[in-house]
CSV table of N, CA and C in Angstrom, one decimal:
chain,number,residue,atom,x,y,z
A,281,UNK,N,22.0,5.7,-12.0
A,281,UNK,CA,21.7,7.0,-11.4
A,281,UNK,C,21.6,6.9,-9.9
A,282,UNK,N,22.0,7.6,-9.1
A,282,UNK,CA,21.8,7.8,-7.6
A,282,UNK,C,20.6,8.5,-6.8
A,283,UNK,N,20.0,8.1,-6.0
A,283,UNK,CA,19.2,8.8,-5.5
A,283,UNK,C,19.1,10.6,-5.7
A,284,UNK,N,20.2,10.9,-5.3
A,284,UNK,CA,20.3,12.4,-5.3
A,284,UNK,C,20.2,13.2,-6.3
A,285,UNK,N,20.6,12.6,-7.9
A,285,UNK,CA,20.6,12.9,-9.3
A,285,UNK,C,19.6,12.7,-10.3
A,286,UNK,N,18.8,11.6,-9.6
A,286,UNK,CA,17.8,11.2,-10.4
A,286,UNK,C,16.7,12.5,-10.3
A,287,UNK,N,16.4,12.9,-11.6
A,287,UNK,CA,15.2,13.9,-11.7
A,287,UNK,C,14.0,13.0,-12.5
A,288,UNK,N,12.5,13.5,-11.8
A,288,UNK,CA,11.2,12.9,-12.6
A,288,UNK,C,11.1,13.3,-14.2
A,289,UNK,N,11.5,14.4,-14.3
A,289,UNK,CA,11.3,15.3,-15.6
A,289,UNK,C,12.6,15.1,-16.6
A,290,UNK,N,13.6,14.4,-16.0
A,290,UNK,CA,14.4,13.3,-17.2
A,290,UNK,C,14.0,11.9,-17.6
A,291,UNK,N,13.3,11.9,-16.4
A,291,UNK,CA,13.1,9.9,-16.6
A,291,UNK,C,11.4,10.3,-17.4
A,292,UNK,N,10.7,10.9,-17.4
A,292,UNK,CA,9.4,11.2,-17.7
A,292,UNK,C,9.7,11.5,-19.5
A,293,UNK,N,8.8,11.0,-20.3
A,293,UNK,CA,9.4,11.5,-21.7
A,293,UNK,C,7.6,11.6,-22.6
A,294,UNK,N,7.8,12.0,-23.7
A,294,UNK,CA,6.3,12.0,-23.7
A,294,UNK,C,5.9,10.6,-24.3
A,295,UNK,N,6.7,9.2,-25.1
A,295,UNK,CA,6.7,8.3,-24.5
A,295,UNK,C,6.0,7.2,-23.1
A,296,UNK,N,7.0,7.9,-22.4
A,296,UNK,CA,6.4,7.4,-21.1
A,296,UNK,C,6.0,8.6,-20.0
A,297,UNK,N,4.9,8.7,-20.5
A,297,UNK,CA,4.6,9.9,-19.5
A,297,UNK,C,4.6,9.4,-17.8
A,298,UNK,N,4.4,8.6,-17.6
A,298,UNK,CA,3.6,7.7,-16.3
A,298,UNK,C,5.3,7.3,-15.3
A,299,UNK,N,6.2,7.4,-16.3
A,299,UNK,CA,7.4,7.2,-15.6
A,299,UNK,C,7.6,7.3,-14.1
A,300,UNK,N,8.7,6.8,-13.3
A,300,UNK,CA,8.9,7.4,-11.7
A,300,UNK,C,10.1,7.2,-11.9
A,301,UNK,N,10.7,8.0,-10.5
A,301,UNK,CA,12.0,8.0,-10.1
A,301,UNK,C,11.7,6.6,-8.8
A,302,UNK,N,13.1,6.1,-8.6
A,302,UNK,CA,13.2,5.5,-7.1
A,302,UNK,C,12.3,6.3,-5.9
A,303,UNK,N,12.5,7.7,-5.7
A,303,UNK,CA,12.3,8.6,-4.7
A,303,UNK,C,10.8,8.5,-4.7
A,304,UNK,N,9.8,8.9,-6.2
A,304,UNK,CA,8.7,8.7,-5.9
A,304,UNK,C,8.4,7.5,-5.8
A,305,UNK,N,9.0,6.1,-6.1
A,305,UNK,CA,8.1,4.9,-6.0
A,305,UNK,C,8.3,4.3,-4.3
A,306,UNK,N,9.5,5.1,-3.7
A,306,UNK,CA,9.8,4.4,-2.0
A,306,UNK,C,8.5,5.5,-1.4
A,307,UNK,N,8.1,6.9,-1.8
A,307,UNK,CA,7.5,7.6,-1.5
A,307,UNK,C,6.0,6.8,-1.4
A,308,UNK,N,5.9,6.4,-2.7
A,308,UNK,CA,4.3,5.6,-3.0
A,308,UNK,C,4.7,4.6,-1.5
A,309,UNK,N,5.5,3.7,-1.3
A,309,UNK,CA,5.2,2.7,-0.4
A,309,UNK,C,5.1,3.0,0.8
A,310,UNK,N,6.1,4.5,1.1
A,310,UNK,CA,5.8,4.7,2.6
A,310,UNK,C,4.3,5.4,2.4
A,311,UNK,N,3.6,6.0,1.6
A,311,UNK,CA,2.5,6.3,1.4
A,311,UNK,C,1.0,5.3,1.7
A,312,UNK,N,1.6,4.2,1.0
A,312,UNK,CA,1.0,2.6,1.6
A,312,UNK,C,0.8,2.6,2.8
A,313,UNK,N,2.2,2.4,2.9
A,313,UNK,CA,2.0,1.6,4.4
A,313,UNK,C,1.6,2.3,5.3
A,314,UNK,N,1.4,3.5,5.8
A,314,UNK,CA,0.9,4.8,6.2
A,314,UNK,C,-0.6,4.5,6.1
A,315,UNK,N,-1.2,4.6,4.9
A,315,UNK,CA,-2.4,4.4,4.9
A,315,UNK,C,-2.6,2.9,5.4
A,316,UNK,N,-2.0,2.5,5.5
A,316,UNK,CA,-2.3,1.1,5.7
A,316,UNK,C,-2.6,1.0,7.7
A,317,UNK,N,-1.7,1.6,7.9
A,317,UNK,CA,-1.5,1.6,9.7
A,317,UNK,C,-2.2,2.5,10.3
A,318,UNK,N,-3.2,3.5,8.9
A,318,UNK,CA,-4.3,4.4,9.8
A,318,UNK,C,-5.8,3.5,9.8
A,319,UNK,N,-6.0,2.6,8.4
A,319,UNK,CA,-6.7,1.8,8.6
A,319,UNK,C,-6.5,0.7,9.9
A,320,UNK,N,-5.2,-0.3,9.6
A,320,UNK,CA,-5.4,-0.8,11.2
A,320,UNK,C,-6.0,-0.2,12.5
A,321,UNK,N,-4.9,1.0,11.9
A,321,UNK,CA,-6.0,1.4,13.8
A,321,UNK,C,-7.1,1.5,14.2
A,322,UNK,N,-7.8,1.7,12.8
A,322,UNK,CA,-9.4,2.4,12.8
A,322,UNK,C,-9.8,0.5,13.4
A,323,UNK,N,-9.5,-0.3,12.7
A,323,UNK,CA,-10.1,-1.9,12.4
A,323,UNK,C,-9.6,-1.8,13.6
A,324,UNK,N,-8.8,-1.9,14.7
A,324,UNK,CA,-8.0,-2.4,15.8
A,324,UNK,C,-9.3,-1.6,17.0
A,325,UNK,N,-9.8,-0.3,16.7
A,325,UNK,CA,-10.2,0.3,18.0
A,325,UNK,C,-12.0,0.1,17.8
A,326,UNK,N,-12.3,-0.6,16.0
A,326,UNK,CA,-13.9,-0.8,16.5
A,326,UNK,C,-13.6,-2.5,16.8
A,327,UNK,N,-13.0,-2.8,16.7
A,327,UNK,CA,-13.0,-4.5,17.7
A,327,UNK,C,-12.3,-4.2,18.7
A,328,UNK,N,-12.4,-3.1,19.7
A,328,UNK,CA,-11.9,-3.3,21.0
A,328,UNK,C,-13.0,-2.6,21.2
A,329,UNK,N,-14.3,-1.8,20.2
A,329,UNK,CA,-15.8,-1.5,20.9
A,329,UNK,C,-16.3,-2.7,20.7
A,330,UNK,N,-16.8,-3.4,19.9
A,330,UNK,CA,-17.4,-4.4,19.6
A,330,UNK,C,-17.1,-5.5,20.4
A,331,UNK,N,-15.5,-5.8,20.7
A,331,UNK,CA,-15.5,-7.0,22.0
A,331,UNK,C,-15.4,-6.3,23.2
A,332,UNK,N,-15.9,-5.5,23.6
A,332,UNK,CA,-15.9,-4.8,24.8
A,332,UNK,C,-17.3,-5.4,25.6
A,333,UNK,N,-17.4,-5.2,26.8
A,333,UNK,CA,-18.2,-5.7,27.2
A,333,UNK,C,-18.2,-6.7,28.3
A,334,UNK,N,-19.1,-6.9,29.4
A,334,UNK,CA,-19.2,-8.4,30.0
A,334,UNK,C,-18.8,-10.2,29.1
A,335,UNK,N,-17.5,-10.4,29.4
A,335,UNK,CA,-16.7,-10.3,30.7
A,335,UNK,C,-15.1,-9.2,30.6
A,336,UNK,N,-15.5,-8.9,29.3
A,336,UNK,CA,-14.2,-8.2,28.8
A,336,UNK,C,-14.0,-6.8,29.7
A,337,UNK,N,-15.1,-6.3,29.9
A,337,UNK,CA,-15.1,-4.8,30.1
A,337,UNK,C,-15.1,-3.6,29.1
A,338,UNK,N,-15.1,-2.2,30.3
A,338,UNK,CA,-15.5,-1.1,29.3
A,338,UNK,C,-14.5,-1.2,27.9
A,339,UNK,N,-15.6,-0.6,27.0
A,339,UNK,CA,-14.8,-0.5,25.8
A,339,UNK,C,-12.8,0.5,25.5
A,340,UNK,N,-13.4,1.3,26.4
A,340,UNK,CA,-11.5,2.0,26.6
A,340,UNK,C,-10.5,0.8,27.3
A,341,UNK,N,-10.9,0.3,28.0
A,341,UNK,CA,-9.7,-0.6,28.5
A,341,UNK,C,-9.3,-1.9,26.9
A,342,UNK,N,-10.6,-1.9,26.4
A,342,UNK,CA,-10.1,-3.2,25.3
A,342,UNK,C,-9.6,-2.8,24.0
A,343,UNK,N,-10.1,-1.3,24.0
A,343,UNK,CA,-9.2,-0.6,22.3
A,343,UNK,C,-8.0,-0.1,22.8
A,344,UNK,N,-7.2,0.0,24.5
A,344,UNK,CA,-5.8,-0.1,24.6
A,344,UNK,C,-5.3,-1.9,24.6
A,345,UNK,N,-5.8,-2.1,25.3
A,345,UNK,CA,-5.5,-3.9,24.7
A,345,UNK,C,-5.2,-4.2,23.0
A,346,UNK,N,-6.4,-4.3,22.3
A,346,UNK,CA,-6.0,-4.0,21.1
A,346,UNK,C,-5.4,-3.1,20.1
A,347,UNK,N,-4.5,-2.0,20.6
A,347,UNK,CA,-3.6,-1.1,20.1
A,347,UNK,C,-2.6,-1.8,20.7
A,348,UNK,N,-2.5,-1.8,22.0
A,348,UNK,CA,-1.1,-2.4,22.6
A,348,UNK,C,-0.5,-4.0,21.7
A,349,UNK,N,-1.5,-4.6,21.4
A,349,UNK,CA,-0.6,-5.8,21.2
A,349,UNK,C,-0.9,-5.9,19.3
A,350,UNK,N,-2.1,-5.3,18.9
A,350,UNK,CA,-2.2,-5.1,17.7
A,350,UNK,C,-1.4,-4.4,16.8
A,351,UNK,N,-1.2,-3.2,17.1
A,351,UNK,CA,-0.3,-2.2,16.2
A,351,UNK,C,1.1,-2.8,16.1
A,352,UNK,N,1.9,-3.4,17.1
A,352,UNK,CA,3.1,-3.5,16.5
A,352,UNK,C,3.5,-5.0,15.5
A,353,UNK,N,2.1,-5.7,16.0
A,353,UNK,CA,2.1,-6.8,15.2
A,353,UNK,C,1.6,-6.3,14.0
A,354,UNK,N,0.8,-5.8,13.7
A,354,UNK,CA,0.0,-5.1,12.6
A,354,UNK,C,1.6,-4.2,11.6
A,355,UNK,N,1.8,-3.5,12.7
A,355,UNK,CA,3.3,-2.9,11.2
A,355,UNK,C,4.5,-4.1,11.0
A,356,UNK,N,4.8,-4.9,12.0
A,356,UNK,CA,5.6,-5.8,11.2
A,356,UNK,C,5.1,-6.3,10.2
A,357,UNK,N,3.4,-6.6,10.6
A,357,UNK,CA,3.0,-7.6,9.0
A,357,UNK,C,3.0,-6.5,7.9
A,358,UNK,N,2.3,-5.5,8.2
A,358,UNK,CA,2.2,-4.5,6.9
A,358,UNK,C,3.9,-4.3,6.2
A,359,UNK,N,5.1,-3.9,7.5
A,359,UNK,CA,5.9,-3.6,7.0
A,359,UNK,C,6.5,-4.6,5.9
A,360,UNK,N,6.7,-6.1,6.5
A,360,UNK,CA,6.8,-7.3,5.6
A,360,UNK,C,6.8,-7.2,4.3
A,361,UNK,N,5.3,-7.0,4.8
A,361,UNK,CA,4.1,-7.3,3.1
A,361,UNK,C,4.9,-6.1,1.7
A,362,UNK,N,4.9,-4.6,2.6
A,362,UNK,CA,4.8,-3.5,2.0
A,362,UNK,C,6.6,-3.9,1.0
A,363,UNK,N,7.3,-4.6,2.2
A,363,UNK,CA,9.1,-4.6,1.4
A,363,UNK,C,8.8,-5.5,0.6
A,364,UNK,N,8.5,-7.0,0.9
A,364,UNK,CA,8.3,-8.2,0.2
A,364,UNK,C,7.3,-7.8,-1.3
A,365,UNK,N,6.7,-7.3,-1.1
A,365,UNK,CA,5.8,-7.0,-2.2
A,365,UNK,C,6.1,-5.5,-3.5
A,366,UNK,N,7.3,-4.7,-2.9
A,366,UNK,CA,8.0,-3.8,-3.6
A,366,UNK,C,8.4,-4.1,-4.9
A,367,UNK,N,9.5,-5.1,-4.8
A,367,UNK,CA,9.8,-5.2,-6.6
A,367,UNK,C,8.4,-5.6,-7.9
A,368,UNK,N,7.3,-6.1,-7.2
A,368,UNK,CA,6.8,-6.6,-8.2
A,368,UNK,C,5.9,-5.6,-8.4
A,369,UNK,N,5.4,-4.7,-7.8
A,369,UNK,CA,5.3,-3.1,-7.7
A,369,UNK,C,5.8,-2.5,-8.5
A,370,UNK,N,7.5,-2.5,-8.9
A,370,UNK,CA,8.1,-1.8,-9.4
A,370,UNK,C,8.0,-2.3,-10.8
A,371,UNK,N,8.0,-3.5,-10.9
A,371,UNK,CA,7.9,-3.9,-12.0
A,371,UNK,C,6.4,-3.7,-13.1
A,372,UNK,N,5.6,-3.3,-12.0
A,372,UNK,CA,3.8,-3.3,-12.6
A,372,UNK,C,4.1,-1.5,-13.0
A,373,UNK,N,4.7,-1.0,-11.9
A,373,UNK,CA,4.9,0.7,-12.3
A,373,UNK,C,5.4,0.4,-13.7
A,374,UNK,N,6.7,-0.1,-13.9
A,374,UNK,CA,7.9,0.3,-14.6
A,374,UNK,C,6.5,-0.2,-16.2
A,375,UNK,N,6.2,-1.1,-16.3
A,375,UNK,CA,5.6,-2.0,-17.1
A,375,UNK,C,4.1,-0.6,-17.9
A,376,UNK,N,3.5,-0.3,-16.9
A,376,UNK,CA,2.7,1.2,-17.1
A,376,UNK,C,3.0,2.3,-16.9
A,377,UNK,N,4.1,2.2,-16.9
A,377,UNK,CA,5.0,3.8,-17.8
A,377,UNK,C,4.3,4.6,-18.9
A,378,UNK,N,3.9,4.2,-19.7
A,378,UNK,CA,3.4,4.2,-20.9
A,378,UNK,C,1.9,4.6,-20.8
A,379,UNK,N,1.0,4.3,-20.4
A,379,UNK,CA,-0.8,4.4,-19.7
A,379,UNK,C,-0.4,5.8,-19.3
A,380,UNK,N,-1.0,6.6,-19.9
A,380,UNK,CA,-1.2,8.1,-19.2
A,380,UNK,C,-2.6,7.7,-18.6
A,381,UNK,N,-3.7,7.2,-18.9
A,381,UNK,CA,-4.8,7.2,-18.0
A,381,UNK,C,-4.6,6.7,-16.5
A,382,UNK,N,-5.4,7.5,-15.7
A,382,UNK,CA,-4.7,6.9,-14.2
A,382,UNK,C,-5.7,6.2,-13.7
A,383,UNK,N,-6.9,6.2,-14.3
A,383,UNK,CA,-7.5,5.2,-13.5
A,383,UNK,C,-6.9,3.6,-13.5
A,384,UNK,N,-6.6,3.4,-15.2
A,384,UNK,CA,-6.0,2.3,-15.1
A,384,UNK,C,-5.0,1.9,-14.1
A,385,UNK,N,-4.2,3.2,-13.7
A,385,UNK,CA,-3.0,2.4,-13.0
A,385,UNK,C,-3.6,1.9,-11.6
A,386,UNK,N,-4.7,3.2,-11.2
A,386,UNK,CA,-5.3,2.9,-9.7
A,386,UNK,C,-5.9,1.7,-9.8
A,387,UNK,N,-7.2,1.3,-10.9
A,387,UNK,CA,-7.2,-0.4,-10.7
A,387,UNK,C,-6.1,-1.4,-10.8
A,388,UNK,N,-5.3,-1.2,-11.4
A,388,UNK,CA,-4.0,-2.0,-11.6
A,388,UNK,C,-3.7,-2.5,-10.0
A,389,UNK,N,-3.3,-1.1,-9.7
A,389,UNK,CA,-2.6,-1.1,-8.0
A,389,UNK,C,-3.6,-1.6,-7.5
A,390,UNK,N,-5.0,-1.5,-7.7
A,390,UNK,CA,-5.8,-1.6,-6.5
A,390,UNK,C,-6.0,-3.6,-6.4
A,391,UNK,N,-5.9,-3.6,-7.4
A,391,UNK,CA,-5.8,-5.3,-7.7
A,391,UNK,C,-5.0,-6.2,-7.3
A,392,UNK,N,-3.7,-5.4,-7.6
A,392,UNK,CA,-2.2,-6.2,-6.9
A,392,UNK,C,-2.3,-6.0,-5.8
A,393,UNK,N,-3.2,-5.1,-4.8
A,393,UNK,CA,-2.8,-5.0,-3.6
A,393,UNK,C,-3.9,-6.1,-3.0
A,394,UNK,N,-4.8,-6.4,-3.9
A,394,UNK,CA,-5.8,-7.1,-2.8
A,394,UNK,C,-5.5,-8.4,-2.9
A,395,UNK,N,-4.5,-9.1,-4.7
A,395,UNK,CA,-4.0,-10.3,-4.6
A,395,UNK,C,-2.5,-10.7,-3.4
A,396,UNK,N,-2.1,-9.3,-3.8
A,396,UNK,CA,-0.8,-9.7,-2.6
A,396,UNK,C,-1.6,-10.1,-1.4
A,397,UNK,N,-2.1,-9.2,-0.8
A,397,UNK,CA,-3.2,-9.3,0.6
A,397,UNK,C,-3.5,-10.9,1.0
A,398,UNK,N,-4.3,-11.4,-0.4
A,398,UNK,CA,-4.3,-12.4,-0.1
A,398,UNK,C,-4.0,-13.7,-0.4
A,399,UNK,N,-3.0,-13.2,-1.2
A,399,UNK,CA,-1.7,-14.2,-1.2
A,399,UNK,C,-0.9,-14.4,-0.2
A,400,UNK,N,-0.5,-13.6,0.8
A,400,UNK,CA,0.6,-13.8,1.8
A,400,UNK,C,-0.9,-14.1,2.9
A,401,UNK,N,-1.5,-13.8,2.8
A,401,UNK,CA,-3.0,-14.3,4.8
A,401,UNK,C,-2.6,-15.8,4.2
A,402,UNK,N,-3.3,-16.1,2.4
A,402,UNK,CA,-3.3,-17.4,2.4
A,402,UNK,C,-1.9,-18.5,3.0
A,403,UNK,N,-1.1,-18.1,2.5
A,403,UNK,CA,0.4,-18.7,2.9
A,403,UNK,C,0.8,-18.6,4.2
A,404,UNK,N,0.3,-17.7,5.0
A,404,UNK,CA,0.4,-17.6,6.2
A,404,UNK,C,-0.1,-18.6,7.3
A,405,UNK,N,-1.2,-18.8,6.5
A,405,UNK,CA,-2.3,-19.7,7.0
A,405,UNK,C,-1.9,-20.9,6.5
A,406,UNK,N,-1.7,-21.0,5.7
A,406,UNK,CA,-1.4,-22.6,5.1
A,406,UNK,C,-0.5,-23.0,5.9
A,407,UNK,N,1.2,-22.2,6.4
A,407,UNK,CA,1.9,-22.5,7.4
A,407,UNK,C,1.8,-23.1,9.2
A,408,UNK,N,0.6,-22.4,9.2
A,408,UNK,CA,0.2,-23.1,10.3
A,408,UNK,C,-1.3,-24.4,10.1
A,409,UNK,N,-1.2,-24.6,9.2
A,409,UNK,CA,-2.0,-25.8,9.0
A,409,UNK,C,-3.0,-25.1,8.7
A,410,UNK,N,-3.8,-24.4,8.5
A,410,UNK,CA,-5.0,-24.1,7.7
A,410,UNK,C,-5.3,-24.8,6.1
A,411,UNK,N,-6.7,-25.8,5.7
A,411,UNK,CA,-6.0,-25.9,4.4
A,411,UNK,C,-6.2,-24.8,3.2
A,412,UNK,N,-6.2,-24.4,2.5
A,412,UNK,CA,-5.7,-23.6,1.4
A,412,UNK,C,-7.5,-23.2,1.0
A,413,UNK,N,-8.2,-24.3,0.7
A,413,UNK,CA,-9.5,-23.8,0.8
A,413,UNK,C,-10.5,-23.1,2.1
A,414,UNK,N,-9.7,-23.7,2.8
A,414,UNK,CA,-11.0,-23.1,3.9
A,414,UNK,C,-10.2,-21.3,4.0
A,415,UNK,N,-9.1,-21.4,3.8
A,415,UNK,CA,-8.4,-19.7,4.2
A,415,UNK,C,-9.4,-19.0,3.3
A,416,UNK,N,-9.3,-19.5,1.9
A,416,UNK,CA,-10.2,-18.8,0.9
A,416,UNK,C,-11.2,-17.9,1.2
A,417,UNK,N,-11.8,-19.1,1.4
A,417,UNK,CA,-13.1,-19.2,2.0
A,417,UNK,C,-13.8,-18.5,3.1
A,418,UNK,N,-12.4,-17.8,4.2
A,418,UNK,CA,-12.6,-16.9,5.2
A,418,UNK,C,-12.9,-15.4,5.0
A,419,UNK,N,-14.4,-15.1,5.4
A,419,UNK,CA,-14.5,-13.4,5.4
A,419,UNK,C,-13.8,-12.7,6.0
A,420,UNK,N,-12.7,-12.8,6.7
A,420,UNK,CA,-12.0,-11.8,6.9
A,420,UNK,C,-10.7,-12.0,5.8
A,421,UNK,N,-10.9,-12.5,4.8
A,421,UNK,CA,-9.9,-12.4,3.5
A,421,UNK,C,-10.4,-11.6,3.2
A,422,UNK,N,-11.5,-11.2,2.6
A,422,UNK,CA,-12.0,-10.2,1.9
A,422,UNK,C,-11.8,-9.1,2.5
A,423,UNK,N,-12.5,-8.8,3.8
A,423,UNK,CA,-11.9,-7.2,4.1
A,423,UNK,C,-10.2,-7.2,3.9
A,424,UNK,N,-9.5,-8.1,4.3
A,424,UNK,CA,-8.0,-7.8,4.2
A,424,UNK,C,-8.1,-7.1,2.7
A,425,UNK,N,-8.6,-8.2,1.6
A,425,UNK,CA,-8.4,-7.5,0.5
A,425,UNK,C,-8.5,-6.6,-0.1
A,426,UNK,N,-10.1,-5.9,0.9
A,426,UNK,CA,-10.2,-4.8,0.2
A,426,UNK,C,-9.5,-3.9,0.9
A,427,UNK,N,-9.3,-3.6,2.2
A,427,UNK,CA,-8.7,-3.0,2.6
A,427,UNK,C,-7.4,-3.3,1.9
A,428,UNK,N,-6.3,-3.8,1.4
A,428,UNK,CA,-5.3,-3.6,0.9
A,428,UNK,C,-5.5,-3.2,-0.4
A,429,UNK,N,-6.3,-3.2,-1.1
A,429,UNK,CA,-6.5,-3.1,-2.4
A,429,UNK,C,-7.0,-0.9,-2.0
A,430,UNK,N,-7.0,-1.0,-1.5
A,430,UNK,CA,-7.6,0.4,-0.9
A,430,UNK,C,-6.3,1.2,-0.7
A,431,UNK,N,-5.6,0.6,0.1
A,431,UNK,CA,-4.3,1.3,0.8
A,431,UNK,C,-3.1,1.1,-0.8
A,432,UNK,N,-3.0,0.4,-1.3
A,432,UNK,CA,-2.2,0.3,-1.9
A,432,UNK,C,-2.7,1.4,-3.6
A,433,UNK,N,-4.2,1.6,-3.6
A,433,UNK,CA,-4.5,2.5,-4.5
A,433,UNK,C,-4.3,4.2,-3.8
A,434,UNK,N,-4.2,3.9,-2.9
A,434,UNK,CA,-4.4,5.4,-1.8
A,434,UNK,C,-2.4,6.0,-2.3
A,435,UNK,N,-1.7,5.0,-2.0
A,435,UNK,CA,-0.7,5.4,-2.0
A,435,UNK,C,0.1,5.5,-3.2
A,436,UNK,N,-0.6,4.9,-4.0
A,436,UNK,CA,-0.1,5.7,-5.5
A,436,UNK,C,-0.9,6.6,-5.9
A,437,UNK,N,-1.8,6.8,-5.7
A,437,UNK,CA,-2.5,8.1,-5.9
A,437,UNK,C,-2.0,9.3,-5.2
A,438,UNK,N,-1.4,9.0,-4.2
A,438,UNK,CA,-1.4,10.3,-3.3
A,438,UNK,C,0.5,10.5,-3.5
A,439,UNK,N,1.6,9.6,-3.9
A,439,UNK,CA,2.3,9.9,-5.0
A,439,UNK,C,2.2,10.6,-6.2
A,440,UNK,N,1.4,10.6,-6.4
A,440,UNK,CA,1.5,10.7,-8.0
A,440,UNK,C,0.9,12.3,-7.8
A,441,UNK,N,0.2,12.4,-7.1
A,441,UNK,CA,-0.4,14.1,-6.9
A,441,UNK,C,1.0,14.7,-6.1
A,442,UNK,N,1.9,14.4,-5.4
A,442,UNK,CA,2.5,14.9,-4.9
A,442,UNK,C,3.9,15.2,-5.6
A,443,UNK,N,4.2,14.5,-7.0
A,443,UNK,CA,4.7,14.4,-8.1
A,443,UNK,C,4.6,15.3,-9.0
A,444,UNK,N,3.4,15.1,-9.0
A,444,UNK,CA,2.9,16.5,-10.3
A,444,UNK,C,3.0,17.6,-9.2
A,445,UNK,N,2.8,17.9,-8.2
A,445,UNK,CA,2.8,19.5,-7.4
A,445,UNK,C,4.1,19.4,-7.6
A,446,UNK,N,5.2,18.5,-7.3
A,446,UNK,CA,6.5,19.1,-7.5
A,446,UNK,C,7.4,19.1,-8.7
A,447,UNK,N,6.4,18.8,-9.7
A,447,UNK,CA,6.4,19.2,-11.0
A,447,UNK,C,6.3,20.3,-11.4
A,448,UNK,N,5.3,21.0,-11.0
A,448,UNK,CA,5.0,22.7,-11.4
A,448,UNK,C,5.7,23.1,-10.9
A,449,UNK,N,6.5,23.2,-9.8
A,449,UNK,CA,7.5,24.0,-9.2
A,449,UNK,C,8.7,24.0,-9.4
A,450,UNK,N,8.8,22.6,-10.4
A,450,UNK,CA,10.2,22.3,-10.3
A,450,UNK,C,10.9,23.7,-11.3
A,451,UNK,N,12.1,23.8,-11.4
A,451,UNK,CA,13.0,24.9,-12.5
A,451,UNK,C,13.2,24.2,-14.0
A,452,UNK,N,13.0,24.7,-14.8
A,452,UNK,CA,12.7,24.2,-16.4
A,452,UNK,C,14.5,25.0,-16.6
């Protein structure tokens, strides 16, 4: 089926209620990644208050420092993460097709997003010599995680509501 042809309400059966099209699951990721790059910024502009200061200076000059060189590093990695980590996404979707309860799927997501998280910091790190335990072992894994575990529940949730709205409207 082609992007243009595929409808929710043929691929959806009562069966698999929980079904997607391509359109809504690229929708869920740019939905991700979106939430993902509003969190960055939030994280990017309280550590340009927090490191502000003697000898750094006022806090405005360091939350443009840290936007300027943060954000576009910050969406290449999110963008990375967000492609690299798609098919197995699709495959966790395709797999809970079936689960009409949605909490389940939002723990689902929210889980894969916090192991991808930190699965790829760990490997990242390990590439530059970090060893494998001490990455673990780093509290800024954890906010990664939760913050990914966060964004990646955010954006299937906020698919999935925008699914069913174009559900009720759709023509029967």
């Amino acid at each position: 089926m082609s992007l243009r042809t595929e409808s929710p309400t043929e691929i959806r059966t009562e069966q698999r209620p929980m079904a997607f099209s391509r359109r809504e699951f690229w929708r869920g990721v740019r939905a991700a990644w979106g939430s993902a790059m509003i969190l960055l910024t939030g994280a990017l502009v309280y550590a340009g208050v927090v490191s502000s200061g003697p000898p750094w200076g006022p806090p405005h000059s360091m939350i443009i420092i840290s936007l300027m060189y943060g954000l576009p590093l910050g969406a290449l990695a999110i963008t990375v993460a967000s492609l690299a980590g798609a098919p197995l996404a699709w495959l966790i979707g395709a797999f809970l097709a079936r689960v009409r309860r949605v909490w389940i799927h939002l723990t689902v997501f929210a889980v894969y997003g916090a192991l991808w998280a930190v699965a790829l910091s760990v490997a990242y790190l390990a590439v530059f010599g970090t060893p494998i335990s001490t990455a673990l072992t780093s509290p800024y894994l954890a906010v990664i995680a939760v913050g990914s575990a966060l964004v990646v529940a955010a954006g299937w949730g906020w698919t999935v509501r925008q699914s069913r709205r174009e559900a009720e409207f759709a023509p029967r």
